[in-house]
Each structure stands twice: as C-alpha cells, then as structure tokens.
Tab-separated table of C-alpha atoms in Angstrom:
chain	number	residue	atom	x	y	z
A	258	MET	CA	15.786	80.465	-63.908
A	259	GLY	CA	18.201	78.930	-61.615
A	260	GLN	CA	18.124	80.067	-58.194
A	261	LEU	CA	21.650	81.577	-58.955
A	262	SER	CA	20.766	83.357	-61.678
A	263	GLU	CA	18.228	84.633	-59.974
A	264	SER	CA	20.348	85.915	-56.500
A	265	HIS	CA	22.214	87.898	-59.551
A	266	ALA	CA	19.235	89.103	-61.144
A	267	LEU	CA	18.361	90.819	-58.275
A	268	GLY	CA	21.693	92.332	-57.820
A	269	GLY	CA	24.357	93.044	-55.649
A	270	GLY	CA	23.397	96.281	-53.807
A	271	LEU	CA	24.675	95.254	-50.047
A	272	LYS	CA	27.949	96.458	-49.280
A	273	SER	CA	30.321	94.810	-46.409
A	274	ARG	CA	28.367	97.371	-43.590
A	275	HIS	CA	25.104	96.939	-44.719
A	276	VAL	CA	25.761	92.951	-44.271
A	277	THR	CA	27.828	93.267	-40.811
A	278	MET	CA	24.717	94.881	-39.278
A	279	LEU	CA	21.380	93.149	-40.840
A	280	SER	CA	23.655	90.042	-39.213
A	281	ILE	CA	23.695	92.006	-35.498
A	282	ALA	CA	19.802	93.348	-36.350
A	283	GLY	CA	19.217	89.897	-36.799
A	284	VAL	CA	19.646	89.271	-33.140
A	285	ILE	CA	18.858	91.958	-31.663
A	286	GLY	CA	15.086	91.728	-31.787
A	287	ALA	CA	12.040	94.063	-30.157
A	288	SER	CA	11.285	91.107	-28.300
A	289	LEU	CA	14.254	90.423	-25.886
A	290	PHE	CA	13.265	94.355	-24.975
A	291	VAL	CA	9.569	93.246	-24.702
A	292	GLY	CA	9.539	89.280	-23.849
A	293	SER	CA	12.640	88.965	-21.627
A	294	SER	CA	9.702	90.180	-19.395
A	295	VAL	CA	8.074	87.339	-19.617
A	296	ALA	CA	11.185	84.535	-19.550
A	297	ILE	CA	12.281	86.130	-16.472
A	298	ALA	CA	8.572	85.671	-14.763
A	299	GLU	CA	8.934	82.500	-15.269
A	300	ALA	CA	12.260	81.331	-15.502
A	301	GLY	CA	14.090	83.272	-12.594
A	302	PRO	CA	17.305	84.498	-12.775
A	303	ALA	CA	17.765	80.564	-14.429
A	304	VAL	CA	16.459	82.523	-17.167
A	305	LEU	CA	20.023	83.167	-18.370
A	306	LEU	CA	20.136	79.360	-18.628
A	307	ALA	CA	17.151	79.248	-21.433
A	308	TYR	CA	19.298	81.993	-23.531
A	309	LEU	CA	22.323	80.233	-23.108
A	310	PHE	CA	20.672	76.798	-24.189
A	311	ALA	CA	18.476	78.764	-27.153
A	312	GLY	CA	21.759	80.862	-27.834
A	313	LEU	CA	23.384	77.638	-28.496
A	314	LEU	CA	21.274	75.642	-30.379
A	315	VAL	CA	21.121	79.158	-32.906
A	316	VAL	CA	25.126	79.322	-32.733
A	317	MET	CA	25.236	76.051	-34.173
A	318	ILE	CA	22.316	76.512	-36.788
A	319	MET	CA	23.924	79.489	-38.135
A	320	ARG	CA	27.450	77.278	-38.240
A	321	MET	CA	25.728	74.563	-40.827
A	322	LEU	CA	23.256	77.461	-42.497
A	323	ALA	CA	26.371	79.194	-43.109
A	324	GLU	CA	28.430	76.100	-44.681
A	325	MET	CA	25.565	76.125	-46.763
A	326	ALA	CA	25.084	79.302	-47.988
A	327	VAL	CA	28.974	79.822	-49.253
A	328	ALA	CA	28.715	77.226	-51.318
A	329	THR	CA	25.677	78.461	-52.736
A	330	PRO	CA	24.570	81.871	-51.657
A	331	ASP	CA	21.046	82.251	-53.186
A	332	THR	CA	17.950	84.407	-51.596
A	333	GLY	CA	16.039	81.614	-51.221
A	334	SER	CA	18.504	79.887	-48.216
A	335	PHE	CA	17.284	76.973	-45.780
A	336	SER	CA	14.571	77.055	-48.434
A	337	THR	CA	16.680	76.290	-51.237
A	338	TYR	CA	19.243	74.134	-49.905
A	339	ALA	CA	16.433	71.640	-48.115
A	340	ASP	CA	14.400	71.627	-52.199
A	341	LYS	CA	18.044	70.295	-52.473
A	342	ALA	CA	18.692	67.841	-50.460
A	343	ILE	CA	15.723	66.562	-49.039
A	344	GLY	CA	13.514	67.117	-52.513
A	345	PRO	CA	10.944	70.108	-53.694
A	346	TRP	CA	8.425	69.008	-50.665
A	347	ALA	CA	10.713	69.969	-47.755
A	348	GLY	CA	11.489	73.432	-49.757
A	349	TYR	CA	8.105	73.985	-50.326
A	350	THR	CA	6.634	74.061	-46.712
A	351	ILE	CA	9.784	75.213	-44.752
A	352	GLY	CA	9.457	78.005	-47.797
A	353	TRP	CA	5.573	78.584	-47.745
A	354	LEU	CA	5.511	78.331	-43.441
A	355	TYR	CA	9.100	80.504	-43.424
A	356	TRP	CA	7.207	83.308	-45.777
A	357	TRP	CA	3.886	83.077	-43.763
A	358	PHE	CA	5.680	83.884	-40.333
A	359	TRP	CA	6.874	87.188	-41.449
A	360	VAL	CA	3.844	87.926	-43.446
A	361	LEU	CA	1.474	87.311	-40.295
A	362	VAL	CA	4.682	89.574	-38.129
A	363	ILE	CA	4.759	91.891	-40.108
A	364	PRO	CA	1.203	93.708	-38.870
A	365	LEU	CA	1.946	93.013	-35.527
A	366	GLU	CA	5.209	95.066	-35.759
A	367	ALA	CA	3.469	98.024	-37.214
A	368	ASN	CA	0.881	97.151	-35.241
A	369	ILE	CA	2.990	97.934	-32.023
A	370	ALA	CA	5.172	101.219	-34.166
A	371	ALA	CA	1.391	102.583	-33.820
A	372	ILE	CA	0.837	101.994	-30.841
A	373	ILE	CA	4.022	103.408	-29.612
A	374	LEU	CA	3.015	106.786	-31.744
A	375	ASN	CA	0.029	107.226	-30.836
A	376	SER	CA	0.357	107.388	-27.551
A	377	TRP	CA	2.979	110.112	-28.133
A	378	ILE	CA	0.065	111.943	-30.961
A	379	PRO	CA	-3.398	110.240	-29.782
A	380	GLY	CA	-5.005	112.562	-32.163
A	381	ILE	CA	-3.846	110.141	-34.821
A	382	PRO	CA	-5.366	107.439	-34.290
A	383	VAL	CA	-3.500	103.669	-34.705
A	384	TRP	CA	-3.982	101.886	-37.637
A	385	LEU	CA	-3.602	105.278	-39.271
A	386	PHE	CA	-0.063	105.190	-38.279
A	387	SER	CA	-0.292	100.843	-38.893
A	388	LEU	CA	-1.208	102.125	-42.668
A	389	VAL	CA	1.724	104.892	-43.434
A	390	ILE	CA	4.785	102.801	-41.284
A	391	THR	CA	4.403	99.942	-43.396
A	392	LEU	CA	3.593	101.909	-46.870
A	393	ALA	CA	6.489	103.844	-46.200
A	394	LEU	CA	9.097	100.779	-45.410
A	395	THR	CA	7.569	99.149	-48.391
A	396	GLY	CA	7.970	102.018	-51.514
A	397	SER	CA	11.317	102.135	-49.550
A	398	ASN	CA	12.030	98.480	-50.190
A	399	LEU	CA	10.487	98.306	-53.931
A	400	LEU	CA	13.517	100.619	-54.670
A	401	SER	CA	16.275	99.107	-54.179
A	402	VAL	CA	18.510	96.227	-51.526
A	403	LYS	CA	20.579	98.955	-50.674
A	404	ASN	CA	17.449	101.583	-49.724
A	405	TYR	CA	16.539	98.083	-47.115
A	406	GLY	CA	20.377	98.138	-46.482
A	407	GLU	CA	21.087	102.006	-45.002
A	408	PHE	CA	18.351	101.306	-43.630
A	409	GLU	CA	18.899	98.306	-41.056
A	410	PHE	CA	23.062	99.707	-41.033
A	411	TRP	CA	21.225	103.209	-39.045
A	412	LEU	CA	18.710	100.894	-37.199
A	413	ALA	CA	21.103	98.112	-35.845
A	414	LEU	CA	24.081	100.888	-34.943
A	415	CYS	CA	21.493	103.062	-32.032
A	416	LYS	CA	20.382	99.813	-30.787
A	417	VAL	CA	23.604	98.506	-30.274
A	418	ILE	CA	24.534	101.255	-29.203
A	419	ALA	CA	21.484	101.354	-26.617
A	420	ILE	CA	22.323	97.820	-25.430
A	421	LEU	CA	26.379	98.503	-24.563
A	422	ALA	CA	25.115	101.891	-23.205
A	423	PHE	CA	22.453	99.651	-20.281
A	424	ILE	CA	25.225	97.275	-20.806
A	425	ALA	CA	28.338	99.807	-19.240
A	426	LEU	CA	25.305	101.840	-16.305
A	427	GLY	CA	24.170	98.231	-15.220
A	428	ALA	CA	27.867	97.541	-15.143
A	429	THR	CA	28.311	100.272	-12.862
A	430	ALA	CA	25.997	99.933	-10.622
A	431	ILE	CA	26.476	96.066	-10.157
A	432	SER	CA	30.051	97.377	-9.333
A	433	GLY	CA	28.591	99.732	-6.691
A	434	PHE	CA	29.749	103.075	-8.407
A	435	TYR	CA	26.092	104.433	-8.967
A	436	PRO	CA	24.814	106.813	-6.756
A	437	TYR	CA	22.424	104.756	-5.214
A	438	ALA	CA	24.430	101.512	-3.287
A	439	GLU	CA	20.886	99.312	-2.331
A	440	VAL	CA	20.859	98.716	-6.017
A	441	SER	CA	25.004	97.040	-6.177
A	442	GLY	CA	26.375	93.330	-5.693
A	443	ILE	CA	24.734	90.240	-7.189
A	444	SER	CA	22.909	89.175	-4.698
A	445	ARG	CA	19.498	89.353	-6.278
A	446	LEU	CA	20.649	85.763	-8.382
A	447	TRP	CA	19.422	83.750	-5.684
A	448	ASP	CA	17.895	86.125	-2.863
A	449	HIS	CA	14.442	85.336	-3.799
A	450	GLY	CA	13.929	81.434	-3.328
A	451	GLY	CA	17.727	80.512	-5.658
A	452	PHE	CA	18.893	80.529	-8.517
A	453	MET	CA	16.788	78.482	-9.747
A	454	PRO	CA	13.082	78.870	-7.995
A	455	ASN	CA	10.694	77.535	-10.368
A	456	GLY	CA	12.833	74.312	-11.565
A	457	PHE	CA	14.758	73.376	-14.572
A	458	GLY	CA	11.044	72.557	-16.006
A	459	ALA	CA	10.641	76.147	-15.979
A	460	VAL	CA	13.829	77.203	-17.142
A	461	LEU	CA	12.618	75.060	-20.451
A	462	SER	CA	9.968	77.056	-20.933
A	463	ALA	CA	11.375	79.592	-20.581
A	464	MET	CA	13.369	78.581	-23.733
A	465	LEU	CA	9.737	78.526	-25.503
A	466	ILE	CA	10.263	82.567	-25.384
A	467	THR	CA	13.433	83.068	-25.888
A	468	MET	CA	13.896	81.190	-29.024
A	469	PHE	CA	11.886	83.929	-30.603
A	470	SER	CA	14.252	86.983	-30.117
A	471	PHE	CA	16.641	85.037	-31.737
A	472	MET	CA	14.304	84.977	-34.926
A	473	GLY	CA	15.998	85.868	-37.378
A	474	ALA	CA	19.632	85.847	-37.308
A	475	GLU	CA	18.839	83.808	-40.328
A	476	ILE	CA	18.636	86.862	-42.789
A	477	VAL	CA	22.334	87.445	-43.298
A	478	THR	CA	22.464	84.623	-45.100
A	479	ILE	CA	20.033	85.923	-47.238
A	480	ALA	CA	20.378	89.290	-47.831
A	481	ALA	CA	24.053	87.630	-48.004
A	482	ALA	CA	23.236	86.052	-51.612
A	483	GLU	CA	23.039	90.494	-52.807
A	484	SER	CA	26.190	91.317	-51.974
A	485	ASP	CA	29.635	91.713	-54.258
A	486	THR	CA	31.091	89.035	-51.441
A	487	PRO	CA	28.698	86.637	-50.164
A	488	ASP	CA	30.987	84.226	-49.474
A	489	LYS	CA	33.061	86.381	-47.515
A	490	HIS	CA	30.021	88.149	-45.332
A	491	ILE	CA	28.206	85.140	-44.558
A	492	VAL	CA	32.073	83.711	-42.766
A	493	ARG	CA	32.574	86.558	-41.348
A	494	ALA	CA	28.930	86.883	-40.365
A	495	THR	CA	28.902	83.559	-38.716
A	496	ASN	CA	32.253	83.898	-37.223
A	497	SER	CA	30.703	86.315	-34.888
A	498	VAL	CA	26.625	85.211	-33.990
A	499	ILE	CA	29.164	84.077	-31.071
A	500	TRP	CA	30.021	87.141	-29.289
A	501	ARG	CA	26.637	88.928	-30.127
A	502	ILE	CA	24.874	86.353	-28.580
A	503	SER	CA	27.227	86.612	-25.658
A	504	ILE	CA	27.002	90.222	-24.813
A	505	PHE	CA	23.505	91.489	-26.409
A	506	TYR	CA	21.738	88.516	-25.021
A	507	LEU	CA	24.226	87.268	-21.759
A	508	CYS	CA	25.592	89.846	-20.644
A	509	SER	CA	22.298	92.330	-20.398
A	510	ILE	CA	19.468	89.800	-19.449
A	511	PHE	CA	22.905	88.627	-16.471
A	512	VAL	CA	22.616	93.272	-15.753
A	513	VAL	CA	18.266	92.385	-15.461
A	514	VAL	CA	18.825	90.058	-13.168
A	515	ALA	CA	21.552	90.802	-11.079
A	516	LEU	CA	18.762	94.308	-10.247
A	517	ILE	CA	15.289	93.534	-10.155
A	518	PRO	CA	13.804	91.272	-8.214
A	519	TRP	CA	12.324	88.545	-10.729
A	520	ASN	CA	9.299	88.607	-8.925
A	521	MET	CA	9.227	92.105	-8.823
A	522	PRO	CA	5.190	93.233	-9.101
A	523	GLY	CA	4.368	94.622	-12.740
A	524	LEU	CA	7.703	93.216	-14.418
A	525	LYS	CA	5.502	91.779	-16.604
A	526	SER	CA	3.493	94.952	-18.107
A	527	VAL	CA	5.846	97.735	-17.404
A	528	GLY	CA	8.888	95.741	-19.000
A	529	SER	CA	12.416	94.047	-17.720
A	530	TYR	CA	14.582	97.176	-18.919
A	531	ARG	CA	12.728	99.633	-18.519
A	532	SER	CA	12.347	98.527	-14.980
A	533	VAL	CA	16.325	98.200	-14.510
A	534	LEU	CA	16.219	102.044	-15.822
A	535	GLU	CA	13.743	102.949	-12.723
A	536	LEU	CA	15.434	101.739	-10.370
A	537	LEU	CA	18.911	103.839	-11.808
A	538	HIS	CA	16.377	106.383	-11.483
A	539	ILE	CA	16.852	107.824	-14.931
A	540	PRO	CA	14.355	110.193	-16.378
A	541	HIS	CA	12.265	109.772	-18.766
A	542	ALA	CA	12.576	106.179	-18.939
A	543	LYS	CA	9.781	105.354	-20.539
A	544	PHE	CA	10.452	107.546	-22.831
A	545	ILE	CA	13.099	105.905	-23.410
A	546	MET	CA	12.405	102.112	-23.517
A	547	ASP	CA	9.551	103.250	-26.201
A	548	CYS	CA	11.940	104.958	-28.277
A	549	VAL	CA	14.856	101.737	-28.298
A	550	ILE	CA	11.251	99.701	-29.248
A	551	LEU	CA	10.327	101.841	-31.759
A	552	LEU	CA	13.640	101.548	-33.266
A	553	SER	CA	13.369	97.623	-33.038
A	554	VAL	CA	9.935	96.712	-34.642
A	555	THR	CA	10.589	99.299	-37.532
A	556	SER	CA	14.198	97.012	-37.637
A	557	CYS	CA	12.132	93.963	-37.856
A	558	LEU	CA	9.274	95.487	-39.719
A	559	ASN	CA	11.547	95.885	-42.710
A	560	SER	CA	13.719	92.923	-42.550
A	561	ALA	CA	10.079	90.868	-42.835
A	562	LEU	CA	9.080	93.016	-45.778
A	563	TYR	CA	12.188	92.157	-46.934
A	564	SER	CA	12.819	88.595	-46.419
A	565	ALA	CA	9.143	87.704	-47.166
A	566	SER	CA	9.269	89.357	-51.206
A	567	ARG	CA	12.978	86.686	-50.787
A	568	LEU	CA	11.322	84.048	-49.919
A	569	ARG	CA	7.915	84.532	-52.698
A	570	LEU	CA	10.231	85.951	-55.659
A	571	SER	CA	12.354	82.463	-54.729
A	572	LEU	CA	9.372	80.729	-54.141
A	573	GLY	CA	8.196	81.820	-57.622
A	574	GLY	CA	11.678	80.844	-59.545
A	575	ARG	CA	11.132	77.240	-58.440
A	576	GLY	CA	7.787	76.924	-59.265
C-alpha cells in the first residue's frame, strides 16, 4: 500500500486547534521540568546557551522536515522521506530506531506518573497505577485519532498556562515587585563563579540533556498528515517553533537561573522549578509541581503511544 493512501486510510480526525496544540505539546516535555535542574547544575547560568544552541538546531531540523512534509504529508514522516531519498535501508533503520525510542519511553513515563499518584494514594501499588494509565491511554488511542488530539489539546493547554504563570511570577520577582526583596535582580547570573563557571565544555555536556527536552517536536509532522489541510498546519506549526522555544524554554530557564544559585544544594533532587516556587514562598510548591509533571508525563505517554503506532503502521506498509 502506498504511503499517501495509507495516511488517507487512517482518516483526518484532527482539527486545526488540535494540530496547533500538538505542536506546542511536542516542545513542552516533562524533561523541561525534571531534567533542567541537571543541566543547570552542569553548566551553571550558561545553560541558557545550551538551550539556545539546541533550540537553533531543532528550528533548522524542523524547517527541513516541514519542507518534505508539506510536499508529501505522511504518517511515516522522516522515515518515509529517508526511504525515498536514500534507500529502503535508511528508512528501515531510522523508522525502527524511532519506534523503539517511543516504546522505551512508554513504560518510563507511565512509571513516573505512577510514582506521583502513589505518593498521593500509597495504598495502590506503583505497578497497578502504571498498568491502568497505559491501558486507559491505549484504549483512547485505539478509538480514534480525534481522541488523541482532544486529549493532547487540553493537556497542552494546561502546560502552557503553567509555564506562562511561572514566567509571569518570576518576572515579577526579578523586577522587584514581589514581596520578598531578596529574590529581586539578576545578580545570580554571575555571583557564583561567573556566567560560565564550568567552562564551555560543560555547556556542550548540558546540550546532551537539553536536546532530549526537545524530543517530540517532530510529532506534529506525523499528526498533521491526519488533518484536513496538512500543508497549512505543518507550515503554521513550523513557523511558530522559534517563538515557542524562546518563550517556553529560554524565558522560563532564564527565570530559574536568575532567581536561584546554579550550585544550590539539593537542586538536582528537588528540581529547578520547584526550587523557584519554594524560594518565592508559594504554598504547596511540591504538590503544584507534581501536578504539572503528572500532566506532562501523561501527555508524553499519550504521544508515545500515538507515534509508535503510526510509525509501526508506516513501516509495516512498506514491508
């Protein structure tokens, strides 16, 4: 079966608002909230450069991928394009590696979500939470692509609201309008060993962490193939990558490194965003961040199930 007809056989159940939010959800992953503290501890305030370099690389890749996706919308995405341009061996290798990545992500994200739920309801074991979450999202994905789009729409909206609220709160504190004067200003960017305390090598090391944060940005090119006007959706989503990375990553990470010392004890274990909320004396900071992380890992798990199934279908169609 040809790939174009295969994509049509799936049906176009995604609306414009679904694809728009999918492009945002793909950029805001749980690793932004969980993994950023490790990157900050590695590179210090210069972690901003790591996110900037990684973001520029993602922008260039998405621009190139969008060119191909507009010309030939396909749920196999870059795996199909590699198959056509380089050869079946390239499409086969890339496709299965990408599929295997998401297969590994599914239990990882389910376990993180289960651990959070278990901390709220200790009577239910972690494995049972993991099983229920995975089965529930799998069932939702099996019904129709519209369910996936609708679910991701609301999860992405919650993540956007959470990050924008965090940035607004941080900007208020940095500007000196927050009640606690000790958190105002941006002197923490250079007060603890300078802007690049561990050298440029640490920035490159941090990029290994920051690059993982951007995994999922390409999902929009897979999902857009199941929308009514994939070419318009892909172009719109790709053009918005720059401002999404600027706002959600660079601005929020700037708030973090401007408000808390990069070498703060316990930063890796507590998390960067939670550390900022606790510094600002926000009540129930741990519970708030647990809720945000739970939404993020659920969104990632949902996307992992969707992406893995679409890549498997595409690979099977190509033999």
